[in-house]
Amino acid sequence: MAKKEKNYHLKIPSRTDDLEVIRDFVASVAKKVGFDGDEVNKIELAVDEACTNVIEHAYQYDVKKNIDIAIKIDYNRFTVVVTDRGKGFNMQDVELPDMKSYLAEIRVGGLGIYLMKQLMDEVDYHSEPGVKNEVRMVKYFLKDGKKKGKSNKK
Amino acid sequence: MSEFHVKRKDLTTVSIIYLNGYLDAHTAPDFEKALQELVDQERVNIVVNLSELTYISSAGLGVFMGFIENIRDKGGDIKLAEPTEKVYRVFDLLGFPVLYEVFKKEEEAINKYQTS
């Protein structure tokens, strides 16, 4: 299904108190463009995880900083870009938990990126040190207009 | 705006925590505090009733992970009861059902302590 390009943008203070506002924003756009409830839940959670990482790690709870959330809808995909201007990190360097050893060792934390990759079709990270960091997450529409189920991409 | 509440009910040997609303990085400290109080009071047979929990992120999941080892070392457990389908899916994605017993009914979780 070809979708006309649309852009949505939210600039919001870096506070955990506003994670709910971020989720409501992302979920309402995802619902509006036709994702079913399960897919809306996944997108909402993935964006929460990305923004929680920004609040905790990039900005280290500095509420004077802002997070930018841009959603772009085009013909076959829903793209969310979360941008911060804080301390960067290289996503490639973050070790994804191996779930077996994770369960065995009962490790705490570090689940956000793992969840984002499970929930979205594509997740990538781009950092310009000292300028900005971007996490880009994509969920595809199917060509016949139905939405995808769980992605096979890992 | 939805909110988050933690309520607690103590039975003879089992304590039940009721989570209501959304559990994310903002509200996780409230849940953490409730669990810490139980541990401090040596009430480690815990059931967390999730029937009114509308949302959970990794910050909330991390609280469960942060306490389970200590609670089991003390001879207790955290058992989960009555999750909604939405919340259960997130638990499932992270393999929690392997690590935590999940019950459809709160009474089943309570009974498990009394029979074990």
XYZ file of N, CA and C in Angstrom:
810
model
N 0.845 -1.186 0.000
C 0.000 0.000 0.000
C 0.888 1.246 0.000
N 0.740 2.050 -1.017
C 1.534 3.268 -1.067
C 0.954 4.279 -0.089
N 1.818 4.813 0.746
C 1.358 5.826 1.694
C 2.005 7.148 1.353
N 1.213 8.187 1.453
C 1.732 9.515 1.198
C 2.692 9.886 2.319
N 3.776 10.527 1.965
C 4.751 10.849 3.001
C 4.187 11.854 4.009
N 4.399 11.539 5.276
C 3.968 12.442 6.351
C 5.072 12.482 7.386
N 5.187 13.634 8.039
C 6.195 13.770 9.087
C 5.559 14.293 10.366
N 5.997 13.725 11.483
C 5.527 14.180 12.795
C 6.766 14.411 13.652
N 6.659 15.388 14.544
C 7.842 15.731 15.320
C 7.460 16.104 16.751
N 8.208 15.605 17.704
C 7.992 15.978 19.110
C 9.342 16.334 19.716
N 9.403 17.525 20.324
C 10.612 17.915 21.056
C 10.196 18.006 22.517
N 10.883 17.284 23.369
C 10.381 17.136 24.729
C 11.534 17.093 25.734
N 11.329 17.657 26.939
C 12.412 17.623 27.933
C 12.809 16.195 28.285
N 14.060 16.037 28.623
C 14.609 14.717 28.949
C 14.259 14.362 30.403
N 13.017 13.933 30.619
C 12.589 13.565 31.975
C 11.783 12.271 31.908
N 12.003 11.405 32.878
C 11.247 10.143 32.872
C 9.754 10.406 33.021
N 9.421 11.513 33.687
C 8.017 11.874 33.874
C 7.284 12.013 32.540
N 8.025 12.385 31.496
C 7.388 12.600 30.191
C 7.451 11.385 29.265
N 7.953 10.270 29.745
C 7.974 9.064 28.897
C 6.552 8.694 28.467
N 5.602 8.945 29.368
C 4.207 8.629 29.037
C 3.714 9.486 27.862
N 4.132 10.764 27.847
C 3.730 11.664 26.758
C 4.346 11.177 25.439
N 5.602 10.745 25.512
C 6.289 10.224 24.326
C 5.547 8.991 23.798
N 5.203 8.080 24.708
C 4.497 6.854 24.287
C 3.157 7.183 23.656
N 2.434 8.134 24.274
C 1.115 8.503 23.735
C 1.249 9.093 22.325
N 2.278 9.907 22.143
C 2.522 10.533 20.830
C 2.789 9.469 19.758
N 3.722 8.598 20.063
C 4.127 7.582 19.080
C 2.969 6.611 18.807
N 2.285 6.211 19.889
C 1.193 5.258 19.717
C 0.055 5.864 18.901
N -0.234 7.147 19.126
C -1.358 7.743 18.394
C -1.043 7.846 16.901
N 0.217 8.143 16.556
C 0.569 8.207 15.128
C 0.538 6.794 14.521
N 1.092 5.826 15.247
C 1.124 4.442 14.729
C -0.299 3.914 14.503
N -1.184 4.239 15.446
C -2.583 3.801 15.325
C -3.244 4.491 14.134
N -2.976 5.787 14.002
C -3.591 6.575 12.926
C -3.227 6.035 11.536
N -1.994 5.556 11.393
C -1.596 5.066 10.069
C -1.974 3.599 9.873
N -2.630 2.988 10.848
C -3.253 1.688 10.616
C -2.598 0.468 11.222
N -1.579 0.640 12.050
C -1.006 -0.544 12.702
C -2.015 -1.133 13.681
N -1.994 -2.462 13.820
C -2.905 -3.073 14.784
C -2.343 -2.892 16.199
N -3.172 -3.253 17.166
C -2.824 -2.995 18.572
C -1.491 -3.574 18.989
N -1.207 -4.791 18.546
C 0.032 -5.455 18.939
C 1.252 -4.705 18.390
N 1.153 -4.280 17.129
C 2.278 -3.552 16.517
C 2.436 -2.163 17.156
N 1.313 -1.525 17.481
C 1.376 -0.220 18.160
C 2.110 -0.379 19.491
N 1.769 -1.448 20.225
C 2.430 -1.701 21.517
C 3.936 -1.874 21.350
N 4.325 -2.578 20.283
C 5.756 -2.822 20.062
C 6.499 -1.523 19.748
N 5.900 -0.705 18.891
C 6.547 0.559 18.500
C 6.677 1.471 19.725
N 5.600 1.527 20.488
C 5.559 2.363 21.689
C 6.664 1.948 22.683
N 6.804 0.660 22.890
C 7.809 0.157 23.837
C 9.228 0.402 23.310
N 9.437 0.179 22.011
C 10.777 0.395 21.433
C 11.208 1.851 21.593
N 10.284 2.777 21.358
C 10.622 4.202 21.463
C 10.852 4.588 22.928
N 10.053 4.031 23.824
C 10.278 4.253 25.265
C 11.700 3.821 25.638
N 12.103 2.639 25.157
C 13.437 2.128 25.497
C 14.535 3.062 24.969
N 14.368 3.543 23.736
C 15.368 4.448 23.150
C 15.453 5.738 23.963
N 14.289 6.279 24.345
C 14.273 7.553 25.084
C 14.769 7.368 26.516
N 14.443 6.223 27.131
C 14.959 5.947 28.483
C 16.486 5.899 28.442
N 17.045 5.290 27.406
C 18.506 5.259 27.257
C 19.084 6.669 27.164
N 18.396 7.539 26.395
C 18.872 8.922 26.254
C 18.849 9.628 27.616
N 17.717 9.501 28.322
C 17.561 10.190 29.614
C 18.626 9.715 30.609
N 18.819 8.402 30.663
C 19.723 7.842 31.673
C 21.192 7.958 31.291
N 21.498 7.659 30.020
C 22.919 7.576 29.641
C 23.432 8.815 28.915
N 22.729 9.247 27.853
C 23.255 10.371 27.071
C 23.184 11.672 27.875
N 22.040 11.897 28.551
C 21.856 13.156 29.287
C 22.033 13.000 30.797
N 22.123 11.778 31.263
C 22.329 11.498 32.683
C 21.407 12.331 33.574
N 20.125 12.255 33.269
C 19.047 12.890 34.052
C 19.115 14.414 34.094
N 19.753 15.038 33.097
C 19.760 16.508 33.021
C 18.458 16.950 32.336
N 17.518 17.492 33.142
C 16.176 17.815 32.607
C 16.183 19.071 31.732
N 17.321 19.764 31.684
C 17.384 20.950 30.821
C 17.618 20.568 29.355
N 17.954 19.311 29.125
C 18.198 18.856 27.750
C 16.881 18.411 27.097
N 16.912 18.373 25.779
C 15.721 17.942 25.040
C 15.985 16.694 24.207
N 14.921 15.941 24.033
C 14.965 14.778 23.132
C 14.080 15.121 21.930
N 14.570 14.810 20.745
C 13.772 14.994 19.526
C 13.282 13.645 19.033
N 11.988 13.569 18.788
C 11.433 12.325 18.236
C 10.752 12.667 16.919
N 11.287 12.137 15.838
C 10.728 12.424 14.511
C 10.167 11.131 13.925
N 8.939 11.208 13.457
C 8.329 10.045 12.809
C 8.110 10.386 11.342
N 8.529 9.468 10.495
C 8.328 9.677 9.060
C 7.554 8.481 8.515
N 6.472 8.782 7.836
C 5.694 7.725 7.200
C 5.959 7.846 5.710
N 6.430 6.802 5.065
C 6.457 6.860 3.607
C 5.863 5.587 3.046
N 6.088 5.310 1.793
C 5.239 4.341 1.108
C 5.193 2.954 1.742
N 6.281 2.519 2.321
C 6.220 1.169 2.878
C 6.726 1.063 4.307
N 7.004 2.187 4.933
C 7.564 2.058 6.290
C 7.256 3.222 7.220
N 7.371 2.878 8.493
C 7.163 3.805 9.601
C 8.535 3.941 10.268
N 9.118 5.120 10.197
C 10.466 5.313 10.738
C 10.423 6.291 11.912
N 11.030 5.900 13.017
C 11.142 6.800 14.167
C 12.622 7.085 14.385
N 12.953 8.367 14.472
C 14.343 8.740 14.769
C 14.368 9.497 16.094
N 15.116 8.957 17.044
C 15.265 9.603 18.355
C 16.646 10.242 18.393
N 16.673 11.567 18.572
C 17.951 12.303 18.515
C 18.246 12.989 19.845
N 19.495 12.873 20.271
C 19.922 13.630 21.451
C 21.249 14.307 21.133
N 21.597 15.248 21.978
C 22.886 15.940 21.818
C 23.751 15.740 23.056
N 23.678 14.550 23.585
C 24.432 14.230 24.802
C 25.592 13.304 24.518
N 25.983 12.639 25.593
C 27.116 11.722 25.520
C 26.746 10.539 24.616
N 27.564 10.284 23.637
C 27.240 9.213 22.704
C 27.767 7.866 23.139
N 27.307 6.862 22.444
C 27.887 5.541 22.641
C 27.785 4.802 21.322
N 28.619 3.831 21.157
C 28.572 3.059 19.923
C 27.751 1.802 20.160
N 26.615 1.763 19.462
C 25.705 0.642 19.677
C 26.370 -0.702 19.387
N 27.327 -0.672 18.432
C 28.014 -1.926 18.085
C 28.817 -2.452 19.276
N 29.224 -1.518 20.153
C 30.038 -1.934 21.298
C 29.203 -2.493 22.450
N 27.902 -2.263 22.360
C 27.050 -2.745 23.448
C 26.778 -4.220 23.209
N 27.203 -4.997 24.164
C 27.052 -6.435 24.006
C 25.598 -6.822 24.243
N 24.992 -7.438 23.251
C 23.615 -7.878 23.448
C 23.634 -9.089 24.366
N 22.688 -9.117 25.306
C 22.719 -10.258 26.211
C 22.352 -11.545 25.477
N 23.138 -12.563 25.714
C 22.754 -13.876 25.235
C 21.699 -14.359 26.225
N 20.499 -14.648 25.735
C 19.395 -14.853 26.665
C 19.602 -16.049 27.594
N 20.281 -17.064 27.103
C 20.492 -18.223 27.971
C 21.377 -17.874 29.158
N 22.504 -17.201 28.844
C 23.403 -16.879 29.949
C 22.802 -15.771 30.801
N 22.030 -14.911 30.154
C 21.363 -13.838 30.893
C 20.414 -14.430 31.925
N 19.643 -15.407 31.504
C 18.710 -16.036 32.431
C 19.456 -16.816 33.508
N 20.565 -17.413 33.100
C 21.330 -18.179 34.083
C 21.979 -17.253 35.113
N 22.475 -16.155 34.630
C 23.202 -15.261 35.531
C 22.308 -14.222 36.199
N 21.077 -14.114 35.712
C 20.138 -13.115 36.209
C 20.773 -11.715 36.204
N 21.167 -11.317 35.042
C 21.789 -10.003 34.943
C 20.741 -8.900 34.957
N 21.130 -7.780 35.489
C 20.211 -6.651 35.591
C 20.576 -5.608 34.534
N 19.577 -5.005 33.949
C 19.822 -3.905 33.014
C 20.285 -4.376 31.651
N 20.552 -3.432 30.755
C 21.043 -3.762 29.429
C 20.024 -4.443 28.541
N 18.757 -4.341 28.917
C 17.721 -5.035 28.154
C 17.108 -4.159 27.060
N 17.301 -2.852 27.196
C 16.618 -1.923 26.300
C 16.929 -2.144 24.831
N 18.226 -2.259 24.505
C 18.613 -2.411 23.098
C 18.160 -3.771 22.575
N 18.279 -4.783 23.434
C 17.801 -6.117 23.043
C 16.318 -6.053 22.686
N 15.541 -5.381 23.536
C 14.102 -5.268 23.279
C 13.818 -4.505 21.993
N 14.528 -3.378 21.792
C 14.301 -2.572 20.588
C 14.501 -3.416 19.329
N 15.549 -4.242 19.339
C 15.843 -5.064 18.156
C 14.809 -6.164 17.966
N 14.244 -6.642 19.071
C 13.187 -7.653 18.969
C 11.882 -7.055 18.451
N 11.641 -5.803 18.824
C 10.330 -5.202 18.583
C 10.199 -4.563 17.199
N 11.334 -4.075 16.648
C 11.272 -3.342 15.381
C 11.920 -4.166 14.265
N 11.645 -3.776 13.010
C 12.237 -4.500 11.882
C 13.695 -4.107 11.662
N 14.004 -2.849 11.924
C 15.393 -2.386 11.784
C 15.692 -1.408 12.912
N 16.902 -1.513 13.464
C 17.354 -0.529 14.452
C 18.800 -0.205 14.122
N 19.095 1.064 13.928
C 20.510 1.405 13.814
C 20.816 2.711 14.523
N 22.089 2.921 14.728
C 22.530 4.021 15.569
C 23.603 4.803 14.844
N 23.466 6.116 14.912
C 24.447 6.965 14.237
C 24.900 8.046 15.209
N 26.196 8.198 15.353
C 26.706 9.191 16.298
C 27.693 10.130 15.627
N 27.468 11.417 15.822
C 28.471 12.412 15.428
C 28.978 12.987 16.742
N 30.126 12.514 17.206
C 30.595 12.902 18.542
C 30.561 14.411 18.756
N 29.981 14.807 19.861
C 29.898 16.231 20.198
C 28.791 16.973 19.472
N 28.163 16.339 18.506
C 27.090 17.000 17.750
C 25.741 16.369 18.076
N 25.567 15.129 17.670
C 24.302 14.469 17.975
C 24.428 12.952 17.865
N 23.470 12.292 18.507
C 23.336 10.829 18.390
C 21.927 10.541 17.917
N 21.820 9.579 17.031
C 20.496 9.226 16.508
C 20.275 7.721 16.573
N 19.115 7.328 17.082
C 18.692 5.937 16.966
C 17.538 5.931 15.968
N 17.673 5.117 14.941
C 16.652 5.054 13.897
C 16.012 3.677 13.930
N 14.682 3.671 14.040
C 13.959 2.397 14.123
C 12.892 2.352 13.044
N 12.790 1.213 12.393
C 11.850 1.097 11.265
C 10.894 -0.077 11.485
N 9.642 0.162 11.146
C 8.641 -0.913 11.087
C 8.012 -0.821 9.690
N 8.029 -1.939 8.982
C 7.521 -1.928 7.604
C 6.021 -2.223 7.513
N 5.387 -1.606 6.539
C 4.031 -1.991 6.144
C 4.171 -3.064 5.081
N 3.174 -3.917 4.980
C 3.198 -4.860 3.864
C 2.642 -4.174 2.623
N 3.038 -4.703 1.463
C 2.633 -4.051 0.213
C 1.119 -4.067 -0.012
N 0.459 -5.126 0.511
C -0.985 -5.190 0.288
C -1.760 -4.359 1.306
N -1.039 -3.649 2.120
C -1.721 -2.759 3.046
C -1.860 -3.339 4.434
N -1.680 -4.662 4.553
C -1.723 -5.243 5.892
C -0.386 -4.986 6.563
N -0.395 -5.003 7.862
C 0.833 -4.758 8.577
C 1.533 -6.071 8.865
N 2.842 -5.975 8.984
C 3.640 -7.172 9.255
C 3.367 -7.733 10.635
N 3.528 -9.031 10.739
C 3.536 -9.657 12.062
C 4.945 -9.558 12.595
N 5.334 -10.492 13.413
C 6.673 -10.435 13.991
C 7.718 -10.563 12.898
N 8.702 -9.697 12.959
C 9.744 -9.708 11.943
C 10.666 -10.914 12.098
N 11.178 -11.369 10.977
C 12.177 -12.429 11.036
C 13.586 -11.862 11.064
N 13.660 -10.552 10.801
C 14.993 -9.927 10.776
C 15.519 -9.809 12.190
N 16.782 -10.112 12.331
C 17.378 -9.955 13.654
C 18.641 -9.133 13.523
N -4.227 11.442 32.143
C -2.976 10.742 32.382
C -3.214 9.546 33.308
N -2.741 8.392 32.889
C -2.841 7.256 33.792
C -1.754 7.401 34.850
N -1.928 6.695 35.942
C -0.951 6.812 37.012
C -0.424 5.434 37.365
N 0.422 5.426 38.361
C 0.956 4.160 38.825
C 0.781 4.067 40.338
N 0.249 2.959 40.778
C 0.093 2.735 42.219
C 0.625 1.359 42.569
N 1.194 1.283 43.763
C 1.584 -0.019 44.306
C 0.788 -0.215 45.591
N 0.096 -1.327 45.694
C -0.600 -1.643 46.941
C -0.074 -2.972 47.456
N -0.189 -3.171 48.748
C 0.344 -4.391 49.332
C -0.683 -5.016 50.268
N -0.748 -6.330 50.230
C -1.623 -7.047 51.163
C -0.796 -8.179 51.771
N -0.787 -8.256 53.108
C -0.037 -9.315 53.777
C -0.971 -10.415 54.271
N -0.723 -11.631 53.833
C -1.412 -12.788 54.417
C -0.472 -13.351 55.485
N -0.783 -14.515 56.005
C 0.058 -15.043 57.092
C 1.527 -15.171 56.666
N 1.749 -15.896 55.581
C 3.145 -16.095 55.169
C 3.465 -15.496 53.794
N 2.445 -15.058 53.109
C 2.649 -14.553 51.736
C 2.234 -13.080 51.666
N 3.011 -12.288 50.931
C 2.623 -10.894 50.682
C 2.299 -10.721 49.204
N 1.261 -9.935 48.949
C 0.868 -9.693 47.557
C 1.083 -8.218 47.240
N 1.724 -7.981 46.116
C 1.895 -6.604 45.635
C 1.000 -6.433 44.416
N 0.177 -5.403 44.445
C -0.702 -5.095 43.310
C -0.121 -3.906 42.557
N 0.179 -4.105 41.282
C 0.693 -3.015 40.453
C -0.443 -2.492 39.591
N -0.591 -1.171 39.580
C -1.700 -0.574 38.837
C -1.175 0.572 37.978
N -1.457 0.529 36.683
C -1.029 1.609 35.789
C 0.177 1.212 34.958
N 1.104 2.136 34.767
C 2.250 1.832 33.908
C 3.548 1.776 34.717
N 4.367 0.803 34.368
C 5.641 0.606 35.064
C 6.771 0.880 34.067
N 7.364 2.076 34.210
C 8.452 2.460 33.295
C 9.600 3.047 34.120
N 10.527 3.749 33.471
C 11.687 4.280 34.197
C 11.261 5.309 35.247
N 10.094 5.918 35.045
C 9.623 6.913 36.001
C 9.036 6.275 37.258
N 8.311 5.180 37.070
C 7.582 4.594 38.200
C 8.303 3.385 38.814
N 9.315 2.869 38.130
C 10.035 1.688 38.641
C 10.550 1.874 40.081
N 11.047 3.088 40.455
C 11.529 3.246 41.834
C 10.460 2.968 42.905
N 9.181 3.246 42.596
C 8.106 2.973 43.567
C 7.954 1.474 43.804
N 8.060 0.723 42.720
C 7.956 -0.739 42.821
C 9.178 -1.290 43.565
N 10.324 -0.717 43.250
C 11.573 -1.129 43.894
C 11.485 -0.916 45.418
N 10.914 0.214 45.794
C 10.768 0.547 47.214
C 9.863 -0.476 47.907
N 8.773 -0.834 47.236
C 7.827 -1.794 47.828
C 8.495 -3.154 48.029
N 9.288 -3.582 47.053
C 9.981 -4.868 47.184
C 11.053 -4.802 48.276
N 11.754 -3.671 48.321
C 12.808 -3.515 49.335
C 12.217 -3.583 50.742
N 11.043 -2.972 50.919
C 10.383 -3.013 52.232
C 10.061 -4.446 52.640
N 9.582 -5.214 51.662
C 9.257 -6.619 51.957
C 10.523 -7.392 52.355
N 11.594 -7.157 51.613
C 12.847 -7.856 51.917
C 13.348 -7.450 53.306
N 13.273 -6.154 53.609
C 13.724 -5.663 54.919
C 12.916 -6.278 56.056
N 11.653 -6.556 55.752
C 10.782 -7.140 56.786
C 10.790 -8.667 56.753
N 11.713 -9.203 55.962
C 11.849 -10.668 55.829
C 10.577 -11.325 55.312
N 9.787 -10.584 54.567
C 8.582 -11.175 53.958
C 8.915 -11.475 52.500
N 9.476 -12.655 52.272
C 10.040 -12.941 50.950
C 9.202 -13.909 50.102
N 8.056 -14.329 50.618
C 7.131 -15.109 49.782
C 6.182 -14.113 49.116
N 6.530 -13.752 47.893
C 5.865 -12.610 47.257
C 5.096 -13.035 46.010
N 3.876 -12.504 45.902
C 3.103 -12.650 44.672
C 2.901 -11.240 44.120
N 3.226 -11.034 42.851
C 2.953 -9.734 42.233
C 1.751 -9.903 41.309
N 0.662 -9.232 41.695
C -0.562 -9.308 40.890
C -0.497 -8.228 39.802
N -0.548 -8.675 38.546
C -0.337 -7.769 37.404
C -1.627 -7.435 36.665
N -2.780 -7.778 37.249
C -4.036 -7.651 36.493
C -4.349 -6.205 36.097
N -3.877 -5.251 36.902
C -4.169 -3.842 36.589
C -2.952 -3.116 36.012
N -1.914 -3.878 35.683
C -0.717 -3.256 35.092
C -0.946 -3.127 33.584
N -0.926 -1.899 33.101
C -1.272 -1.672 31.693
C -0.052 -1.650 30.778
N 1.143 -1.475 31.368
C 2.334 -1.299 30.518
C 3.580 -1.612 31.339
N 4.553 -2.230 30.700
C 5.853 -2.439 31.371
C 6.986 -2.258 30.361
N 8.048 -1.565 30.779
C 9.247 -1.450 29.932
C 10.403 -2.143 30.653
N 11.584 -2.106 30.044
C 12.712 -2.838 30.636
C 13.096 -2.294 32.010
N 12.767 -1.020 32.264
C 13.062 -0.452 33.585
C 12.266 -1.202 34.661
N 11.032 -1.553 34.335
C 10.194 -2.321 35.264
C 10.661 -3.763 35.363
N 11.008 -4.343 34.235
C 11.507 -5.719 34.224
C 12.796 -5.828 35.030
N 13.600 -4.771 34.956
C 14.863 -4.746 35.685
C 14.672 -4.827 37.192
N 13.540 -4.317 37.694
C 13.274 -4.383 39.139
C 13.075 -5.847 39.553
N 12.305 -6.579 38.756
C 12.117 -8.010 39.050
C 13.480 -8.717 39.079
N 14.300 -8.387 38.060
C 15.609 -9.044 37.947
C 16.530 -8.664 39.104
N 16.407 -7.417 39.558
C 17.291 -6.921 40.600
C 17.066 -7.568 41.958
N 15.856 -8.081 42.164
C 15.526 -8.624 43.485
C 15.505 -10.140 43.571
N 15.318 -10.795 42.423
C 14.989 -12.219 42.493
C 16.077 -13.059 43.167
N 17.324 -12.736 42.858
C 18.416 -13.550 43.385
C 18.472 -13.458 44.913
N 18.411 -12.248 45.414
C 18.458 -12.003 46.856
C 17.276 -12.683 47.564
N 16.091 -12.549 46.953
C 14.888 -13.123 47.560
C 14.958 -14.656 47.577
N 15.479 -15.242 46.514
C 15.602 -16.717 46.497
C 16.673 -17.191 47.472
N 17.737 -16.389 47.602
C 18.776 -16.736 48.587
C 18.201 -16.793 49.995
N 17.181 -15.978 50.220
C 16.550 -15.952 51.547
C 15.440 -16.997 51.672
N 15.308 -17.840 50.657
C 14.310 -18.902 50.709
C 12.937 -18.507 50.194
N 12.834 -17.309 49.633
C 11.543 -16.851 49.117
C 11.469 -16.926 47.604
N 10.490 -16.230 47.047
C 10.348 -16.192 45.583
C 9.459 -15.006 45.210
N 9.509 -14.655 43.927
C 8.525 -13.716 43.376
C 7.725 -14.518 42.358
N 6.444 -14.661 42.593
C 5.581 -15.336 41.621
C 4.654 -14.296 41.007
N 4.389 -14.465 39.729
C 3.586 -13.482 39.010
C 2.174 -14.015 38.805
N 1.191 -13.137 38.934
C -0.189 -13.581 38.764
C -0.994 -12.621 37.912
N -1.854 -13.198 37.099
C -2.885 -12.482 36.346
C -2.369 -11.390 35.401
N -1.263 -11.644 34.668
C -0.826 -10.602 33.723
C -1.823 -10.462 32.572
N -1.966 -9.240 32.064
C -2.753 -9.054 30.842
C -1.926 -9.626 29.689
N -2.589 -9.837 28.567
C -1.894 -10.398 27.404
C -0.759 -9.470 26.963
N -1.021 -8.167 26.995
C -0.021 -7.182 26.552
C 1.244 -7.253 27.411
N 1.061 -7.280 28.717
C 2.212 -7.324 29.619
C 2.912 -8.683 29.533
N 2.108 -9.758 29.420
C 2.714 -11.094 29.327
C 3.628 -11.202 28.106
N 3.214 -10.586 27.002
C 4.033 -10.640 25.769
C 5.421 -10.074 25.993
N 5.512 -9.005 26.765
C 6.828 -8.395 27.025
C 7.658 -9.322 27.920
N 7.021 -9.884 28.946
C 7.717 -10.865 29.787
C 8.236 -12.026 28.927
N 7.383 -12.475 28.044
C 7.700 -13.627 27.208
C 8.880 -13.342 26.278
N 8.903 -12.120 25.743
C 9.967 -11.706 24.816
C 11.339 -11.822 25.484
N 11.379 -11.622 26.785
C 12.647 -11.673 27.502
C 12.856 -12.991 28.238
N 11.996 -13.949 27.969
C 12.181 -15.262 28.564
C 11.851 -15.339 30.046
N 11.091 -14.382 30.539
C 10.766 -14.386 31.965
C 10.005 -15.629 32.431
N 9.125 -16.194 31.599
C 8.387 -17.371 32.094
C 9.297 -18.554 32.452
N 10.535 -18.531 31.970
C 11.482 -19.584 32.362
C 11.987 -19.325 33.787
N 12.069 -18.079 34.116
C 12.681 -17.675 35.380
C 11.662 -17.469 36.504
N 10.456 -17.067 36.122
C 9.429 -16.773 37.120
C 8.207 -17.636 36.834
N 7.578 -18.122 37.906
C 6.326 -18.841 37.725
C 5.214 -17.818 37.510
N 4.416 -18.060 36.481
C 3.311 -17.149 36.157
C 1.999 -17.922 36.318
N 1.058 -17.335 37.058
C -0.220 -18.000 37.312
C -1.376 -17.163 36.781
N -2.398 -17.876 36.309
C -3.568 -17.158 35.792
C -4.359 -16.512 36.919
N -4.331 -17.136 38.081
C -5.099 -16.615 39.216
C -4.189 -16.389 40.424
N -4.445 -15.323 41.123
C -3.662 -14.982 42.314
C -3.668 -16.124 43.343
N -4.852 -16.742 43.528
C -4.975 -17.820 44.528
C -4.031 -18.976 44.200
N -3.865 -19.249 42.906
C -2.968 -20.349 42.517
C -1.527 -20.057 42.947
N -1.129 -18.794 42.790
C 0.237 -18.400 43.173
C 0.406 -18.500 44.685
N -0.607 -18.064 45.418
C -0.560 -18.128 46.892
C -0.492 -19.588 47.340
N -1.350 -20.402 46.723
C -1.398 -21.827 47.099
C -0.068 -22.523 46.855
N 0.634 -22.087 45.818
C 1.917 -22.708 45.493
C 2.896 -22.571 46.663
N 2.870 -21.431 47.337
C 3.735 -21.261 48.523
C 3.286 -22.193 49.644
N 1.966 -22.344 49.765
C 1.458 -23.114 50.894
C 1.610 -24.617 50.718
N 1.792 -25.017 49.442
C 1.964 -26.450 49.221
C 3.437 -26.826 49.069
N 4.302 -25.801 48.866
C 5.713 -26.146 48.640
C 6.522 -26.027 49.917
